Amino acid sequence: VVYGEHASVEFTTLSGNSDGGNNDGGNNDGGPDEVYENMNVNPNWSVAYTGKGVIGESNCNHTVTVNSSDNNPYTIAVVSASDFSVENLKVSSEELAADMVEYVQQYNQATDPDITLEDLLFRGNAKDAFENLDYHPGYYKAVAIGITSNGVVSGLYAVSPTFEIKEETPTSLFSS
């Protein structure tokens, strides 16, 4: 194409990868119902960012809740909404599962008693904290990712609607 000549461009917007004009950093509908290389939405899991909450005896600023009506094991992660896609989820899920297996191996070499991967996975309803979000304002999605007790990604997942973490602003009571 030469400057000044007419040219045409065709865009195809893929579900789950677009802002949709909502200025929310990504889909706000809870994520795509896409299937990609055996990654399938688990209709028995519902994922939600629940904000401030209590886990055990700890007060937490950022909690994610998964309501589950099945017994499939999973872990919970938070991802950037603009980076979320089922394709990325497949790769990052495999990396996360491998990291969890390695963590169990290293933990068991250093301590007694031993733990298993099953000890790190959730079944049924669960809540987890993500305090590192305090330092990273932006748009996110929480994801439940199916991982078997052998460290294999099961292919099941569920995604929360997009949520925003806002930068904390100091109050007038704050002094340096």
XYZ file of N, CA and C in Angstrom:
528
model
N 0.848 -1.177 0.000
C 0.000 0.000 0.000
C 0.892 1.238 0.000
N 0.550 2.166 -0.837
C 1.286 3.414 -0.947
C 0.485 4.494 -0.227
N 1.194 5.369 0.495
C 0.541 6.445 1.213
C -0.385 7.210 0.282
N -1.627 7.409 0.728
C -2.601 8.139 -0.064
C -3.554 7.218 -0.809
N -3.181 5.938 -1.009
C -4.077 4.990 -1.666
C -5.078 4.461 -0.664
N -6.235 4.059 -1.167
C -7.235 3.454 -0.314
C -6.811 2.033 0.020
N -7.055 1.658 1.250
C -6.772 0.297 1.694
C -7.914 -0.135 2.595
N -8.134 -1.413 2.655
C -9.177 -1.905 3.557
C -8.557 -2.889 4.531
N -9.086 -2.866 5.733
C -8.623 -3.749 6.794
C -9.848 -4.388 7.402
N -9.757 -5.670 7.656
C -10.864 -6.384 8.273
C -10.402 -6.899 9.630
N -11.197 -6.614 10.668
C -10.882 -7.066 12.016
C -11.897 -8.104 12.445
N -11.429 -9.095 13.150
C -12.310 -10.087 13.746
C -12.094 -10.042 15.247
N -13.149 -9.764 15.987
C -13.052 -9.712 17.440
C -13.412 -11.080 17.988
N -12.508 -11.639 18.778
C -12.736 -12.947 19.378
C -13.359 -12.769 20.742
N -14.312 -13.619 21.080
C -14.948 -13.584 22.388
C -13.900 -13.768 23.467
N -13.995 -12.922 24.513
C -13.105 -13.065 25.656
C -11.797 -12.326 25.528
N -11.502 -11.750 24.364
C -10.223 -11.083 24.206
C -10.379 -9.602 23.918
N -11.541 -9.069 24.123
C -11.816 -7.696 23.741
C -12.320 -6.901 24.925
N -12.012 -5.632 24.917
C -12.510 -4.738 25.941
C -14.001 -4.507 25.754
N -14.497 -4.578 24.525
C -15.912 -4.389 24.262
C -16.380 -2.966 24.508
N -15.463 -2.024 24.650
C -15.847 -0.643 24.870
C -16.254 -0.356 26.301
N -16.106 -1.319 27.198
C -16.519 -1.115 28.581
C -15.431 -0.492 29.431
N -14.262 -0.299 28.849
C -13.106 0.210 29.589
C -12.882 -0.583 30.865
N -13.065 -1.905 30.779
C -12.873 -2.758 31.953
C -11.668 -3.671 31.801
N -10.836 -3.432 30.800
C -9.624 -4.217 30.642
C -9.855 -5.590 30.065
N -11.069 -5.952 29.777
C -11.379 -7.279 29.249
C -12.859 -7.548 29.405
N -13.271 -8.738 29.098
C -14.677 -9.089 29.213
C -15.171 -8.905 30.629
N -16.399 -8.450 30.778
C -16.967 -8.341 32.109
C -18.075 -9.364 32.312
N -18.162 -10.357 31.452
C -19.241 -11.328 31.521
C -18.836 -12.629 32.189
N -17.670 -12.674 32.819
C -17.248 -13.894 33.493
C -16.374 -14.767 32.635
N -16.049 -14.341 31.441
C -15.119 -15.106 30.615
C -15.816 -15.883 29.523
N -15.042 -16.326 28.568
C -15.598 -17.041 27.427
C -15.931 -18.482 27.775
N -16.872 -19.042 27.058
C -17.189 -20.465 27.193
C -16.503 -21.215 26.067
N -15.241 -20.901 25.866
C -14.487 -21.502 24.782
C -13.887 -22.830 25.192
N -13.683 -23.675 24.189
C -12.952 -24.913 24.394
C -11.673 -24.788 23.594
N -10.534 -25.052 24.239
C -9.251 -24.962 23.580
C -8.382 -26.073 24.129
N -7.961 -26.968 23.265
C -7.081 -28.072 23.660
C -7.502 -28.684 24.989
N -8.724 -29.157 25.045
C -9.276 -29.849 26.213
C -9.466 -28.965 27.433
N -9.494 -27.662 27.282
C -9.850 -26.759 28.372
C -11.348 -26.484 28.244
N -12.112 -26.852 29.271
C -13.558 -26.724 29.237
C -14.065 -26.023 30.493
N -15.012 -25.113 30.321
C -15.630 -24.452 31.460
C -16.360 -25.492 32.296
N -16.113 -25.479 33.602
C -16.830 -26.361 34.518
C -18.072 -25.614 34.999
N -19.259 -26.030 34.570
C -20.480 -25.325 34.973
C -20.803 -25.502 36.453
N -20.093 -26.394 37.132
C -20.332 -26.629 38.561
C -19.510 -25.714 39.457
N -18.673 -24.861 38.865
C -17.870 -23.919 39.635
C -18.315 -22.497 39.333
N -18.427 -21.705 40.372
C -18.727 -20.283 40.242
C -17.631 -19.523 40.974
N -16.957 -18.610 40.284
C -15.813 -17.891 40.844
C -16.173 -16.416 40.984
N -15.826 -15.834 42.138
C -16.120 -14.417 42.359
C -15.022 -13.769 43.187
N -14.660 -12.567 42.804
C -13.801 -11.740 43.637
C -14.701 -11.188 44.731
N -14.348 -11.423 45.991
C -15.211 -11.009 47.094
C -14.616 -9.889 47.930
N -13.436 -9.397 47.560
C -12.850 -8.260 48.267
C -12.405 -8.615 49.668
N -12.655 -7.717 50.615
C -12.229 -7.937 51.997
C -12.959 -9.136 52.581
N -12.204 -9.932 53.341
C -12.794 -11.098 53.965
C -11.860 -11.683 55.000
N -12.319 -12.730 55.644
C -11.534 -13.418 56.662
C -11.276 -14.835 56.177
N -10.008 -15.242 56.252
C -9.636 -16.619 55.934
C -8.908 -17.150 57.156
N -9.462 -18.196 57.731
C -8.928 -18.677 59.002
C -9.155 -17.597 60.039
N -8.073 -17.102 60.601
C -8.179 -16.000 61.560
C -7.574 -14.713 61.015
N -7.287 -14.684 59.723
C -6.632 -13.527 59.111
C -7.621 -12.660 58.352
N -7.535 -11.348 58.569
C -8.290 -10.389 57.769
C -7.524 -10.164 56.482
N -8.216 -10.243 55.359
C -7.576 -10.136 54.049
C -8.256 -9.043 53.231
N -7.468 -8.304 52.464
C -8.017 -7.244 51.615
C -8.615 -7.766 50.318
N -8.057 -8.865 49.805
C -8.477 -9.355 48.487
C -8.722 -10.859 48.553
N -9.977 -11.251 48.533
C -10.305 -12.673 48.576
C -11.090 -13.067 47.336
N -10.921 -14.332 46.974
C -11.657 -14.931 45.857
C -12.386 -16.143 46.421
N -13.646 -16.277 46.059
C -14.472 -17.391 46.516
C -14.870 -18.256 45.339
N -14.791 -19.567 45.534
C -15.282 -20.524 44.535
C -16.386 -21.330 45.190
N -17.552 -21.319 44.578
C -18.643 -22.190 44.990
C -18.652 -23.361 44.027
N -18.572 -24.569 44.579
C -18.455 -25.765 43.761
C -19.503 -26.781 44.169
N -20.173 -27.340 43.176
C -21.148 -28.398 43.455
C -20.625 -29.764 43.017
N -19.314 -29.868 42.797
C -18.721 -31.169 42.493
C -17.482 -31.366 43.358
N -16.793 -32.466 43.174
C -15.647 -32.800 44.013
C -14.330 -32.783 43.233
N -14.315 -32.120 42.077
C -13.086 -32.036 41.287
C -12.087 -31.119 41.979
N -10.805 -31.541 42.085
C -9.797 -30.693 42.731
C -9.397 -29.523 41.830
N -9.064 -28.393 42.481
C -8.676 -27.195 41.726
C -7.799 -26.310 42.589
N -7.180 -25.347 41.942
C -6.485 -24.274 42.624
C -7.089 -22.970 42.123
N -6.763 -21.883 42.799
C -7.315 -20.578 42.438
C -6.156 -19.661 42.067
N -6.330 -18.894 40.992
C -5.319 -17.940 40.556
C -6.005 -16.640 40.159
N -5.231 -15.572 40.109
C -5.716 -14.285 39.621
C -4.830 -13.886 38.453
N -5.459 -13.466 37.344
C -4.724 -13.100 36.135
C -5.179 -11.732 35.644
N -4.315 -11.073 34.919
C -4.656 -9.797 34.306
C -5.791 -10.011 33.307
N -6.817 -9.176 33.393
C -7.966 -9.333 32.492
C -7.568 -9.147 31.037
N -6.660 -8.213 30.773
C -6.280 -7.965 29.379
C -5.460 -9.107 28.788
N -4.813 -9.894 29.645
C -4.013 -11.028 29.169
C -4.799 -12.324 29.126
N -6.025 -12.334 29.665
C -6.760 -13.587 29.754
C -7.249 -14.065 28.392
N -6.989 -15.320 28.122
C -7.580 -16.050 27.008
C -7.489 -17.520 27.388
N -8.295 -18.348 26.779
C -8.247 -19.772 27.088
C -6.909 -20.358 26.661
N -6.361 -19.849 25.543
C -5.060 -20.324 25.092
C -3.985 -20.030 26.147
N -3.967 -18.793 26.669
C -3.005 -18.439 27.712
C -3.254 -19.238 28.983
N -4.525 -19.486 29.286
C -4.874 -20.236 30.489
C -4.321 -21.655 30.414
N -4.384 -22.277 29.257
C -3.850 -23.636 29.084
C -2.367 -23.671 29.433
N -1.596 -22.755 28.870
C -0.150 -22.723 29.101
C 0.152 -22.386 30.557
N -0.482 -21.354 31.088
C -0.184 -20.949 32.461
C -0.653 -21.988 33.467
N -1.715 -22.722 33.176
C -2.182 -23.794 34.062
C -1.157 -24.913 34.138
N -0.578 -25.261 33.001
C 0.448 -26.306 32.990
C 1.686 -25.856 33.760
N 2.066 -24.580 33.611
C 3.205 -24.053 34.361
C 2.903 -24.029 35.855
N 1.693 -23.619 36.227
C 1.301 -23.573 37.631
C 1.309 -24.972 38.242
N 0.773 -25.950 37.538
C 0.756 -27.329 38.039
C 2.184 -27.834 38.253
N 3.075 -27.561 37.304
C 4.469 -27.987 37.442
C 5.135 -27.295 38.634
N 4.844 -25.999 38.834
C 5.389 -25.267 39.976
C 4.884 -25.847 41.294
N 3.627 -26.239 41.330
C 3.061 -26.818 42.554
C 3.715 -28.166 42.875
N 3.930 -28.987 41.852
C 4.600 -30.285 42.049
C 6.020 -30.053 42.569
N 6.738 -29.096 41.972
C 8.098 -28.790 42.408
C 8.114 -28.266 43.844
N 7.142 -27.424 44.188
C 7.052 -26.904 45.556
C 6.897 -28.045 46.558
N 6.006 -28.994 46.257
C 5.792 -30.142 47.154
C 7.085 -30.932 47.317
N 7.790 -31.169 46.218
C 9.060 -31.917 46.285
C 10.087 -31.183 47.145
N 10.240 -29.886 46.928
C 11.207 -29.111 47.702
C 10.810 -29.023 49.171
N 9.536 -28.835 49.435
C 9.045 -28.774 50.807
C 9.343 -30.083 51.533
N 9.071 -31.193 50.856
C 9.274 -32.507 51.482
C 10.748 -32.821 51.710
N 11.634 -32.254 50.903
C 13.067 -32.437 51.130
C 13.540 -31.651 52.352
N 12.866 -30.555 52.649
C 13.316 -29.663 53.711
C 12.622 -29.886 55.052
N 11.461 -30.516 55.057
C 10.693 -30.609 56.299
C 10.132 -32.001 56.516
N 9.626 -32.163 57.703
C 8.910 -33.382 58.076
C 7.760 -32.933 58.953
N 6.543 -33.269 58.785
C 6.065 -34.343 57.916
C 5.872 -33.879 56.467
N 5.771 -34.840 55.595
C 5.594 -34.563 54.179
C 4.173 -34.071 53.894
N 4.065 -33.331 52.792
C 2.763 -32.938 52.273
C 2.605 -33.551 50.893
N 1.390 -33.537 50.383
C 1.117 -33.993 49.023
C 0.494 -32.835 48.254
N 0.442 -32.963 46.968
C -0.213 -31.939 46.151
C -1.673 -31.808 46.555
N -2.280 -32.900 46.930
C -3.677 -32.888 47.368
C -3.878 -31.904 48.520
N -2.862 -31.750 49.370
C -2.952 -30.816 50.495
C -3.050 -29.361 50.040
N -2.596 -29.065 48.836
C -2.604 -27.697 48.318
C -3.828 -27.397 47.454
N -4.580 -28.419 47.079
C -5.729 -28.247 46.181
C -7.016 -28.081 46.981
N -7.990 -27.442 46.357
C -9.313 -27.264 46.951
C -10.283 -28.270 46.346
N -11.264 -28.650 47.122
C -12.430 -29.424 46.657
C -13.645 -28.797 47.308
N -14.759 -28.761 46.590
C -15.952 -28.121 47.152
C -15.761 -26.613 47.205
N -16.472 -25.962 48.116
C -16.392 -24.509 48.241
C -15.070 -24.102 48.879
N -14.515 -22.973 48.424
C -13.229 -22.522 48.964
C -13.100 -21.011 48.832
N -12.162 -20.479 49.617
C -11.823 -19.054 49.575
C -10.306 -18.955 49.712
N -9.699 -18.047 48.937
C -8.260 -17.845 49.027
C -7.964 -16.350 48.982
N -6.803 -15.955 49.519
C -6.410 -14.546 49.592
C -5.316 -14.241 48.582
N -5.324 -13.014 48.085
C -4.333 -12.539 47.120
C -3.880 -11.144 47.534
N -3.132 -11.080 48.622
C -2.715 -9.801 49.194
C -1.743 -9.042 48.306
N -1.049 -9.713 47.396
C -0.122 -9.018 46.505
C -0.835 -8.043 45.578
N -2.156 -8.133 45.448
C -2.896 -7.211 44.593
C -2.901 -5.793 45.154
N -2.584 -5.631 46.438
C -2.517 -4.293 47.031
C -1.580 -3.383 46.265
N -0.537 -3.947 45.689
C 0.512 -3.154 45.057
C 0.404 -3.103 43.539
N -0.672 -3.649 42.998
C -0.797 -3.730 41.545
C -2.217 -3.363 41.113
N -2.555 -2.072 41.091
C -3.888 -1.697 40.638
C -4.091 -2.099 39.179
N -5.324 -2.424 38.831
C -5.647 -2.797 37.457
C -6.876 -3.674 37.406
N -7.122 -4.243 36.245
C -8.279 -5.114 36.010
C -7.827 -6.566 35.997
N -8.578 -7.419 36.672
C -8.206 -8.815 36.851
C -9.400 -9.738 36.672
N -9.092 -11.008 36.529
C -10.066 -12.098 36.573
C -9.515 -13.143 37.538
N -10.389 -13.733 38.314
C -10.016 -14.861 39.165
C -10.405 -16.126 38.415
N -9.560 -17.156 38.542
C -9.783 -18.387 37.787
C -9.629 -19.594 38.703
N -10.589 -20.501 38.649
C -10.438 -21.815 39.280
C -9.907 -22.730 38.185
N -8.804 -23.426 38.488
C -8.134 -24.263 37.497
C -8.080 -25.689 38.022
N -8.661 -26.624 37.287
C -8.643 -28.022 37.693
C -7.258 -28.629 37.562
N -6.754 -29.171 38.669
C -5.462 -29.867 38.687
C -5.659 -31.143 39.488
N -5.231 -32.260 38.948
C -5.387 -33.532 39.648
C -4.340 -33.664 40.752
N -4.541 -34.618 41.640
C -3.587 -34.834 42.730
C -2.240 -35.357 42.222
N -2.179 -35.728 40.930
C -0.916 -36.134 40.297
C -0.209 -34.960 39.619
N -0.798 -33.760 39.687
C -0.176 -32.591 39.087
C -0.472 -32.402 37.621
N -1.539 -33.010 37.149
C -1.932 -32.892 35.745
C -3.119 -31.934 35.641
N -3.072 -31.008 34.687
C -4.188 -30.095 34.464
C -5.357 -30.915 33.936
N -6.486 -30.846 34.637
C -7.655 -31.646 34.253
C -8.365 -31.079 33.038
N -8.166 -29.795 32.770
C -8.852 -29.150 31.648
C -10.089 -28.386 32.083
N -10.494 -28.536 33.340
C -11.662 -27.805 33.835
C -11.232 -26.438 34.341
N -12.066 -25.442 34.101
C -11.803 -24.110 34.623
C -13.096 -23.330 34.753
N -13.046 -22.261 35.540
C -14.144 -21.307 35.646
C -13.519 -19.942 35.893
N -14.179 -18.900 35.392
C -13.611 -17.556 35.428
C -14.605 -16.589 36.060
N -14.085 -15.694 36.883
C -14.925 -14.652 37.485
C -15.174 -13.543 36.474
N -16.149 -12.705 36.752
C -16.238 -11.462 35.983
C -14.994 -10.616 36.251
N -14.689 -9.699 35.363
C -13.565 -8.795 35.542
C -13.811 -7.921 36.771
N -12.751 -7.723 37.564
C -12.855 -6.819 38.709
C -11.668 -5.871 38.695
N -11.834 -4.738 39.363
C -10.792 -3.721 39.379
C -10.203 -3.580 40.779
N -8.877 -3.515 40.831
C -8.164 -3.179 42.057
C -7.710 -1.737 41.887
N -8.170 -0.880 42.787
C -7.811 0.536 42.701
C -6.628 0.834 43.600
N -5.854 1.816 43.189
C -4.700 2.235 43.976
C -5.191 2.846 45.269
N -4.589 2.419 46.368
C -4.940 2.970 47.672
C -4.403 4.399 47.752
N -5.217 5.308 48.282
C -4.753 6.672 48.475
C -4.676 6.930 49.965
N -3.592 7.529 50.404
C -3.448 7.806 51.824
C -4.483 8.811 52.303
N -4.928 8.642 53.521
C -5.863 9.587 54.103
C -5.073 10.743 54.722
N -5.779 11.739 55.183
C -5.129 12.896 55.817
C -4.444 12.485 57.120
N -4.800 11.335 57.677
C -4.187 10.858 58.916
C -2.811 10.251 58.678
N -2.492 9.971 57.415
C -1.206 9.367 57.089
C -0.105 10.419 57.178
N 0.963 10.074 57.868
C 2.092 11.009 57.917
C 3.372 10.240 57.643
N 4.312 10.894 57.024
C 5.567 10.215 56.682
C 6.615 10.394 57.739
